[in-house]
mmCIF file of C-alpha atoms in Angstrom:
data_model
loop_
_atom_site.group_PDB
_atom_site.id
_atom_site.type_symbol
_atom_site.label_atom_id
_atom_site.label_comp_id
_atom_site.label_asym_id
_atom_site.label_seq_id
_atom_site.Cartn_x
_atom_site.Cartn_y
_atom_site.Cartn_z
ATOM 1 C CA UNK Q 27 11.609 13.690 309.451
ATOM 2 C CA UNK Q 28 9.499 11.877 306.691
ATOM 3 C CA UNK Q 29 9.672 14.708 303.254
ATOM 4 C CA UNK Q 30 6.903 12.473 301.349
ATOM 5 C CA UNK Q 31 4.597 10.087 303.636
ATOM 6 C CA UNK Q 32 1.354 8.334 302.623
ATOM 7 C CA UNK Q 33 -1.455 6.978 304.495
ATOM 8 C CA UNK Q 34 -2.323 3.714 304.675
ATOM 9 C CA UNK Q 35 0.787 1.814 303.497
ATOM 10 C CA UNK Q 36 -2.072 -1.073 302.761
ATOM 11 C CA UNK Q 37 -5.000 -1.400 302.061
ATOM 12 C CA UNK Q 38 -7.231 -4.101 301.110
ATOM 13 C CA UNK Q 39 -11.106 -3.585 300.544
ATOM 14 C CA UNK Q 40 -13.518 -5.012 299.016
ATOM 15 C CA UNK Q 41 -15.002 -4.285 295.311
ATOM 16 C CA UNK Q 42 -17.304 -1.382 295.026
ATOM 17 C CA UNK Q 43 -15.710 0.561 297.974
ATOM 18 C CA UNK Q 44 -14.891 3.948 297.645
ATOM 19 C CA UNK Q 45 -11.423 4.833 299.791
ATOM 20 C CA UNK Q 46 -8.570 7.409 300.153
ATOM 21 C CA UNK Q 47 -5.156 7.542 300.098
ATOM 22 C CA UNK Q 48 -3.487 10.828 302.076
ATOM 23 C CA UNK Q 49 -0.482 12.747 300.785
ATOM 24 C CA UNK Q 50 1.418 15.222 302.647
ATOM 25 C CA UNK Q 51 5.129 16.714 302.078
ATOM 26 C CA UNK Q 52 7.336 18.763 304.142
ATOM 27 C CA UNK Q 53 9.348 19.842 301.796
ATOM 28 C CA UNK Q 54 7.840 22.788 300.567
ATOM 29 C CA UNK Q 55 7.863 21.714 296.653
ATOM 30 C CA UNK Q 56 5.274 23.638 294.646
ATOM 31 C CA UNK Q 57 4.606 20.545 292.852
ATOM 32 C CA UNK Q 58 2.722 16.876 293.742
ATOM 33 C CA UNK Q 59 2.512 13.884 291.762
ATOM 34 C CA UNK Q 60 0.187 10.464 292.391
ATOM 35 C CA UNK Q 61 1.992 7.351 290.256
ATOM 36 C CA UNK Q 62 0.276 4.134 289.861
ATOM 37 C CA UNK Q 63 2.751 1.376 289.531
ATOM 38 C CA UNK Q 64 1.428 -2.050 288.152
ATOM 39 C CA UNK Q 65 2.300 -5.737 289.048
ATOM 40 C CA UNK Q 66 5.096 -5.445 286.449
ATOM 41 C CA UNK Q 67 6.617 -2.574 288.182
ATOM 42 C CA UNK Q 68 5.820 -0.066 285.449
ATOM 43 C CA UNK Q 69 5.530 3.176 286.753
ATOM 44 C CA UNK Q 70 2.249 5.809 285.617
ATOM 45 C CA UNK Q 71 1.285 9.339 286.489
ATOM 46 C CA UNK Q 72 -1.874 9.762 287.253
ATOM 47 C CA UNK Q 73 -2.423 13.116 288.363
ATOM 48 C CA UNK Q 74 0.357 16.808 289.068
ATOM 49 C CA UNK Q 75 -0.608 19.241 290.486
ATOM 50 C CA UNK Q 76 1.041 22.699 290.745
ATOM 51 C CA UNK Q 77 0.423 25.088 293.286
ATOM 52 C CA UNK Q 78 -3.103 23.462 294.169
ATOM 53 C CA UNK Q 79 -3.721 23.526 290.924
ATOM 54 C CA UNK Q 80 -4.363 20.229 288.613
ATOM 55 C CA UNK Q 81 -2.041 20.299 285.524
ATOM 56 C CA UNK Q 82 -2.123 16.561 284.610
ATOM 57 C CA UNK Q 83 -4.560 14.462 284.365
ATOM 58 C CA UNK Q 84 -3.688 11.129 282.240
ATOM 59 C CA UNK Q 85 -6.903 10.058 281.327
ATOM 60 C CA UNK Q 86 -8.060 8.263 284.585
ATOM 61 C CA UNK Q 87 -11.236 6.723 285.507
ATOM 62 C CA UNK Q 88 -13.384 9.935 287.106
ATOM 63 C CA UNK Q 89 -13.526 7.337 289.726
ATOM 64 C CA UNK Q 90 -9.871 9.060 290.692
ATOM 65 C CA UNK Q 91 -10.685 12.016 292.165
ATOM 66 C CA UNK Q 92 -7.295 14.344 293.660
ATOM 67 C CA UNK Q 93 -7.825 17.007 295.893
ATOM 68 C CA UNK Q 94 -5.409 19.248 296.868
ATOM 69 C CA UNK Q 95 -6.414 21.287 299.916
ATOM 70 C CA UNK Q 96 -3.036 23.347 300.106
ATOM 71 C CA UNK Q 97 0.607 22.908 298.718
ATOM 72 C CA UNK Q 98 1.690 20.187 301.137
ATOM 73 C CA UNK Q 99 -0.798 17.758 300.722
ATOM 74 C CA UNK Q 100 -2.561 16.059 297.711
ATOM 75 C CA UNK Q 101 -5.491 12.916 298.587
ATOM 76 C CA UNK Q 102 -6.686 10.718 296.506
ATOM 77 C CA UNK Q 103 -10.187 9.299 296.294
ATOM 78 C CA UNK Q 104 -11.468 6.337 294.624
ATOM 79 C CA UNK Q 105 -15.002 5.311 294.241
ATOM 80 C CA UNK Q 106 -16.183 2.165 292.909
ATOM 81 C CA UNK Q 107 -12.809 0.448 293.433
ATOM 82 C CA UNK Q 108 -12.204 -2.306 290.854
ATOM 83 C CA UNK Q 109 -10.074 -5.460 291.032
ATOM 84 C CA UNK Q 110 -7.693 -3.873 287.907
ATOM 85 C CA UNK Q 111 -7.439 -0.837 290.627
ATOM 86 C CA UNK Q 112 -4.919 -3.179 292.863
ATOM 87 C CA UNK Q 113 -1.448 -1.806 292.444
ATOM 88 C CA UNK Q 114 1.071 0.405 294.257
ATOM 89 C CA UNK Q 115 0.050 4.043 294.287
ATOM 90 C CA UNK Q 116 2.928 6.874 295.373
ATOM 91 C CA UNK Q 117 2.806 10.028 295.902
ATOM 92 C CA UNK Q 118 5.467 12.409 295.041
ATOM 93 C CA UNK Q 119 6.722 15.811 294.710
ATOM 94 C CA UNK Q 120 9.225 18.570 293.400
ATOM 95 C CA UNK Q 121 10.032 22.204 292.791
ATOM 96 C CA UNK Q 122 10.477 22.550 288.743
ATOM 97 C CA UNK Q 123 12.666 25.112 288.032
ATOM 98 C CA UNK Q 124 14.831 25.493 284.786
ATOM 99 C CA UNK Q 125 13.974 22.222 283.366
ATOM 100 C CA UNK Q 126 14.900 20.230 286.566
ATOM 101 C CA UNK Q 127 12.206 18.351 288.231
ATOM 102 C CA UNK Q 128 14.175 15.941 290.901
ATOM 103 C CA UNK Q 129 10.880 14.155 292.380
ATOM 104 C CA UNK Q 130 10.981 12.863 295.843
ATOM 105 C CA UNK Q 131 8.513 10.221 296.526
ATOM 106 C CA UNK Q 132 6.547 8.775 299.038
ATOM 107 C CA UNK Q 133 6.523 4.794 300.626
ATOM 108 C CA UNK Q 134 3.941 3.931 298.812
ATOM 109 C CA UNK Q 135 0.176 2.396 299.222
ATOM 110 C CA UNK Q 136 -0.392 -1.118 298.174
ATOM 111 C CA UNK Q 137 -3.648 -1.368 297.340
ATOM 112 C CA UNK Q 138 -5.583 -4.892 296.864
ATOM 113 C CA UNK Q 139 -9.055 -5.129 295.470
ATOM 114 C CA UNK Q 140 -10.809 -8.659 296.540
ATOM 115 C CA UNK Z 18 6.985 1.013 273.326
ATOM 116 C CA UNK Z 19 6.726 3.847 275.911
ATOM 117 C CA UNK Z 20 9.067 6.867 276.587
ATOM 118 C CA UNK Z 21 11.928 5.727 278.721
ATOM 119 C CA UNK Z 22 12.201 1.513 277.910
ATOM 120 C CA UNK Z 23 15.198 -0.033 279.869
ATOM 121 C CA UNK Z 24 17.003 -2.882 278.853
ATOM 122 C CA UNK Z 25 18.230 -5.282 279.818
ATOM 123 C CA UNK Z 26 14.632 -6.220 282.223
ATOM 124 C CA UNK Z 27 16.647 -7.647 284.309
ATOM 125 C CA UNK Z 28 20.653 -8.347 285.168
ATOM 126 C CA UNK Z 29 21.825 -10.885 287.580
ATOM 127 C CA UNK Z 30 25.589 -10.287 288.713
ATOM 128 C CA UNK Z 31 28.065 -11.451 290.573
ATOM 129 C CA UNK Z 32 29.681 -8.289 293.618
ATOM 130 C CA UNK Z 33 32.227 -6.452 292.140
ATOM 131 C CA UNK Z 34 31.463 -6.739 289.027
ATOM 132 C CA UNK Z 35 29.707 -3.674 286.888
ATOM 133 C CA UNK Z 36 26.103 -3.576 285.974
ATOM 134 C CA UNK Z 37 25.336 -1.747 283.068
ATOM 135 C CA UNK Z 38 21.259 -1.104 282.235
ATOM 136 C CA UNK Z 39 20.290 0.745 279.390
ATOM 137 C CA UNK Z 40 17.314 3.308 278.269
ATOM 138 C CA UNK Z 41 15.835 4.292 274.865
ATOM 139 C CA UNK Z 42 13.431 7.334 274.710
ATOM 140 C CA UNK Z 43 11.436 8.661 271.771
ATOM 141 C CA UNK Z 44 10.549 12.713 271.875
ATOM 142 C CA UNK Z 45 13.628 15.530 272.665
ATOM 143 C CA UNK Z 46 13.919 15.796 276.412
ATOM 144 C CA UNK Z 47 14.932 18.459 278.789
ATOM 145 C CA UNK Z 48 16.854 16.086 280.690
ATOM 146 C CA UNK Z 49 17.220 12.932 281.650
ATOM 147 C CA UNK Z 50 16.861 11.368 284.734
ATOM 148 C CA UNK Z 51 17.776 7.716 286.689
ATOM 149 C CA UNK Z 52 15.893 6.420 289.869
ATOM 150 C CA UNK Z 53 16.565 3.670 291.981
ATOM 151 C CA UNK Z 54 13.679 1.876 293.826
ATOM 152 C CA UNK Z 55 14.434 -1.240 296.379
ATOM 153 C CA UNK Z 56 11.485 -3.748 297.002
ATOM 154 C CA UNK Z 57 8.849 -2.175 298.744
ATOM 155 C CA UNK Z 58 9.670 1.445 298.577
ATOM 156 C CA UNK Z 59 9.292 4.540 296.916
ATOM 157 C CA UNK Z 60 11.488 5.926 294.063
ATOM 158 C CA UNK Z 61 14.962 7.906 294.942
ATOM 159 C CA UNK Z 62 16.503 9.806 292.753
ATOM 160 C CA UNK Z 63 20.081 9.246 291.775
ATOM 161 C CA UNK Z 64 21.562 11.565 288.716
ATOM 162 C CA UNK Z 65 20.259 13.940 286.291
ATOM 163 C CA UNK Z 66 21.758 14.654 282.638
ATOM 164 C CA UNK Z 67 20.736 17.525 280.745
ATOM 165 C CA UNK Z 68 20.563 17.082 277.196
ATOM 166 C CA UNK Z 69 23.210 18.968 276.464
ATOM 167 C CA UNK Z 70 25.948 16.746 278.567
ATOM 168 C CA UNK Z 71 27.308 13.886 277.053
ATOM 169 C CA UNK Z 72 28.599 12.092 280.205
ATOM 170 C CA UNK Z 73 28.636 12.532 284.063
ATOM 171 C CA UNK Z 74 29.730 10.635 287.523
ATOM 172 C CA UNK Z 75 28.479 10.582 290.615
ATOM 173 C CA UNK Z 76 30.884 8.231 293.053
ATOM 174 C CA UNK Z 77 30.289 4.383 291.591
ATOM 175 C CA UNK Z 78 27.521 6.103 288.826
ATOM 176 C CA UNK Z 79 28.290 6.855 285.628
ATOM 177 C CA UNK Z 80 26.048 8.207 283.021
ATOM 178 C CA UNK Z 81 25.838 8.879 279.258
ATOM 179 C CA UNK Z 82 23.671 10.824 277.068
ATOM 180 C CA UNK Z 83 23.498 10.556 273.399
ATOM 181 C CA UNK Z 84 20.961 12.854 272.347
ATOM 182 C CA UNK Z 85 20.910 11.229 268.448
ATOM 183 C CA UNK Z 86 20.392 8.072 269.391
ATOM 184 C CA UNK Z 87 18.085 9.233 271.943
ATOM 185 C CA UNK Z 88 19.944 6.564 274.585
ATOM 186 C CA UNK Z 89 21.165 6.834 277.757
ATOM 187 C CA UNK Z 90 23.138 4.109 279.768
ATOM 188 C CA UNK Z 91 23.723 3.866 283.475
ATOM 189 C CA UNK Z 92 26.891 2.252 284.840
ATOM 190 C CA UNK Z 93 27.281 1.194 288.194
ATOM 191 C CA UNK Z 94 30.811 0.035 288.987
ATOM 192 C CA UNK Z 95 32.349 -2.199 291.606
ATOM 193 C CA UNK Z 96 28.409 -3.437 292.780
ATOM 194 C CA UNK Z 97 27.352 -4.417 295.954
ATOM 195 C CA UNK Z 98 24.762 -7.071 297.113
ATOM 196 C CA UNK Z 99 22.792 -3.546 297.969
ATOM 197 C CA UNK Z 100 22.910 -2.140 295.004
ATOM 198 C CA UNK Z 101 20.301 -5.205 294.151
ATOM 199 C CA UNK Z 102 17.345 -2.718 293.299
ATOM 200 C CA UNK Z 103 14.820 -2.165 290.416
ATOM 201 C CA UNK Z 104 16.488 1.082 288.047
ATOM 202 C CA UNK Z 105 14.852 3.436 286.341
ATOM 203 C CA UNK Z 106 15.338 6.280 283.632
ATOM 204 C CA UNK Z 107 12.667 9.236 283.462
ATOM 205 C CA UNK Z 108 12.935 11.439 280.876
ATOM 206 C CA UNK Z 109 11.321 15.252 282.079
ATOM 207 C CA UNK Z 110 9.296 17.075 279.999
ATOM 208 C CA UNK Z 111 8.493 19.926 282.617
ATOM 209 C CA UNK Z 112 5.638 18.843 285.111
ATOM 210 C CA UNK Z 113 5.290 15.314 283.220
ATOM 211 C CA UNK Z 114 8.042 13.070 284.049
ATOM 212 C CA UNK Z 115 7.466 9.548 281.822
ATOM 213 C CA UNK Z 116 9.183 6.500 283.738
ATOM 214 C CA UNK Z 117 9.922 3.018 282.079
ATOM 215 C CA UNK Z 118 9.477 0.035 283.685
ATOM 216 C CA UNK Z 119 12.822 -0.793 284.874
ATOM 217 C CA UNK Z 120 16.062 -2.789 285.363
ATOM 218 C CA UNK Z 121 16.267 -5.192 288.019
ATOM 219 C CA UNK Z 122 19.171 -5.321 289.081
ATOM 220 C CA UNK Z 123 20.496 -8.449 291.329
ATOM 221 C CA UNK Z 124 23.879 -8.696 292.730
ATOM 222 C CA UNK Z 125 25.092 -11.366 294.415
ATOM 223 C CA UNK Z 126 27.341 -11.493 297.740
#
């Protein structure tokens, strides 16, 4: 059994598109992440939510939009995609509780922007 | 520099020998964190220090804390071509974890 899976695991489009990546976790964490990790591995939160609700939100482009439909899944739409949008994006999640947040995250999406 | 740098950016070693990586954070943390990630995957988590341990083990891991120096250092003993891997320290402040970019870590059969 997969806890964290995303779908696609690639994607390539073309500038200007609008796409979505899906979340979904099966390990009934109150808490979902979306990372962006950049050619040079470096690793960025985007977006947590908590119990459907948004908590984070690191000063994206509103061209990210997450939506959380219930605890176990978190999507996330792009519109307008831009070549600086290529990357890795992964999803993740957690149950915080006293101060310990071990996240478990997904495969990944690689993302390319032509 | 962000929360959570690593250093060295990368170690190239020979199997059997110990790898020792190295992160420097800024603010006071909850606790401390280190992730592994192997090419083309997702993060997995590997230890977790509170702030107010100094040291702790976990089989071939070993990690210390030193809250003034606001440093932590991961040791992985007797390596293993797959141990080759990128590493990462997170440092957890509640619902926003901050990662650094990573050691990559290459160990040779």
């Amino acid at each position: 059994d997969t806890a964290v899976s995303q779908t696609p695991k690639y994607l390539v489009t073309q500038m200007g598109n609008d796409k979505s990546i899906k979340c979904e976790q099966n390990l009934g964490h109150d808490t979902m992440y979306w990372y962006k990790q950049d050619s040079k591995k470096f690793l960025k939160i985007m977006f947590s939510y908590n119990n459907k609700e948004l908590i984070i939100n690191e000063t994206v482009p509103n061209r990210f939009s997450p939506k959380s439909p219930d605890k176990a899944h978190l999507n996330l739409h792009i519109n307008s995609l831009e070549l600086g949008d290529s990357a890795v994006y992964f999803c993740a999640s957690s149950q915080v509780a006293g101060g310990y947040n071990e996240q478990f995250f997904g495969p990944g999406t690689r993302l390319t922007v032509l | 520099s962000q929360q959570g740098e690593e250093d060295p950016q990368a170690l190239s070693i020979q199997e059997g020998e110990n790898a020792t990586m190295n992160c420097s954070y800024k603010t006071s943390i909850n606790n401390l964190q280190w992730y592994r990630q192997n090419s083309g995957r997702g993060l997995v988590h590997l230890i977790l220090i509170r702030s107010n341990e100094r040291e702790k083990h976990s089989g071939r891991l070993r990690v210390t804390l030193d809250t003034s120096k606001k440093s932590s250092s991961l040791l992985i003993t007797a390596s293993r071509a797959a141990d080759t891997a990128s590493y990462f320290c997170a440092t957890d402040g509640g619902f926003k974890t901050i990662f650094g970019a990573g050691t990559r870590l290459f160990v040779k059969a």
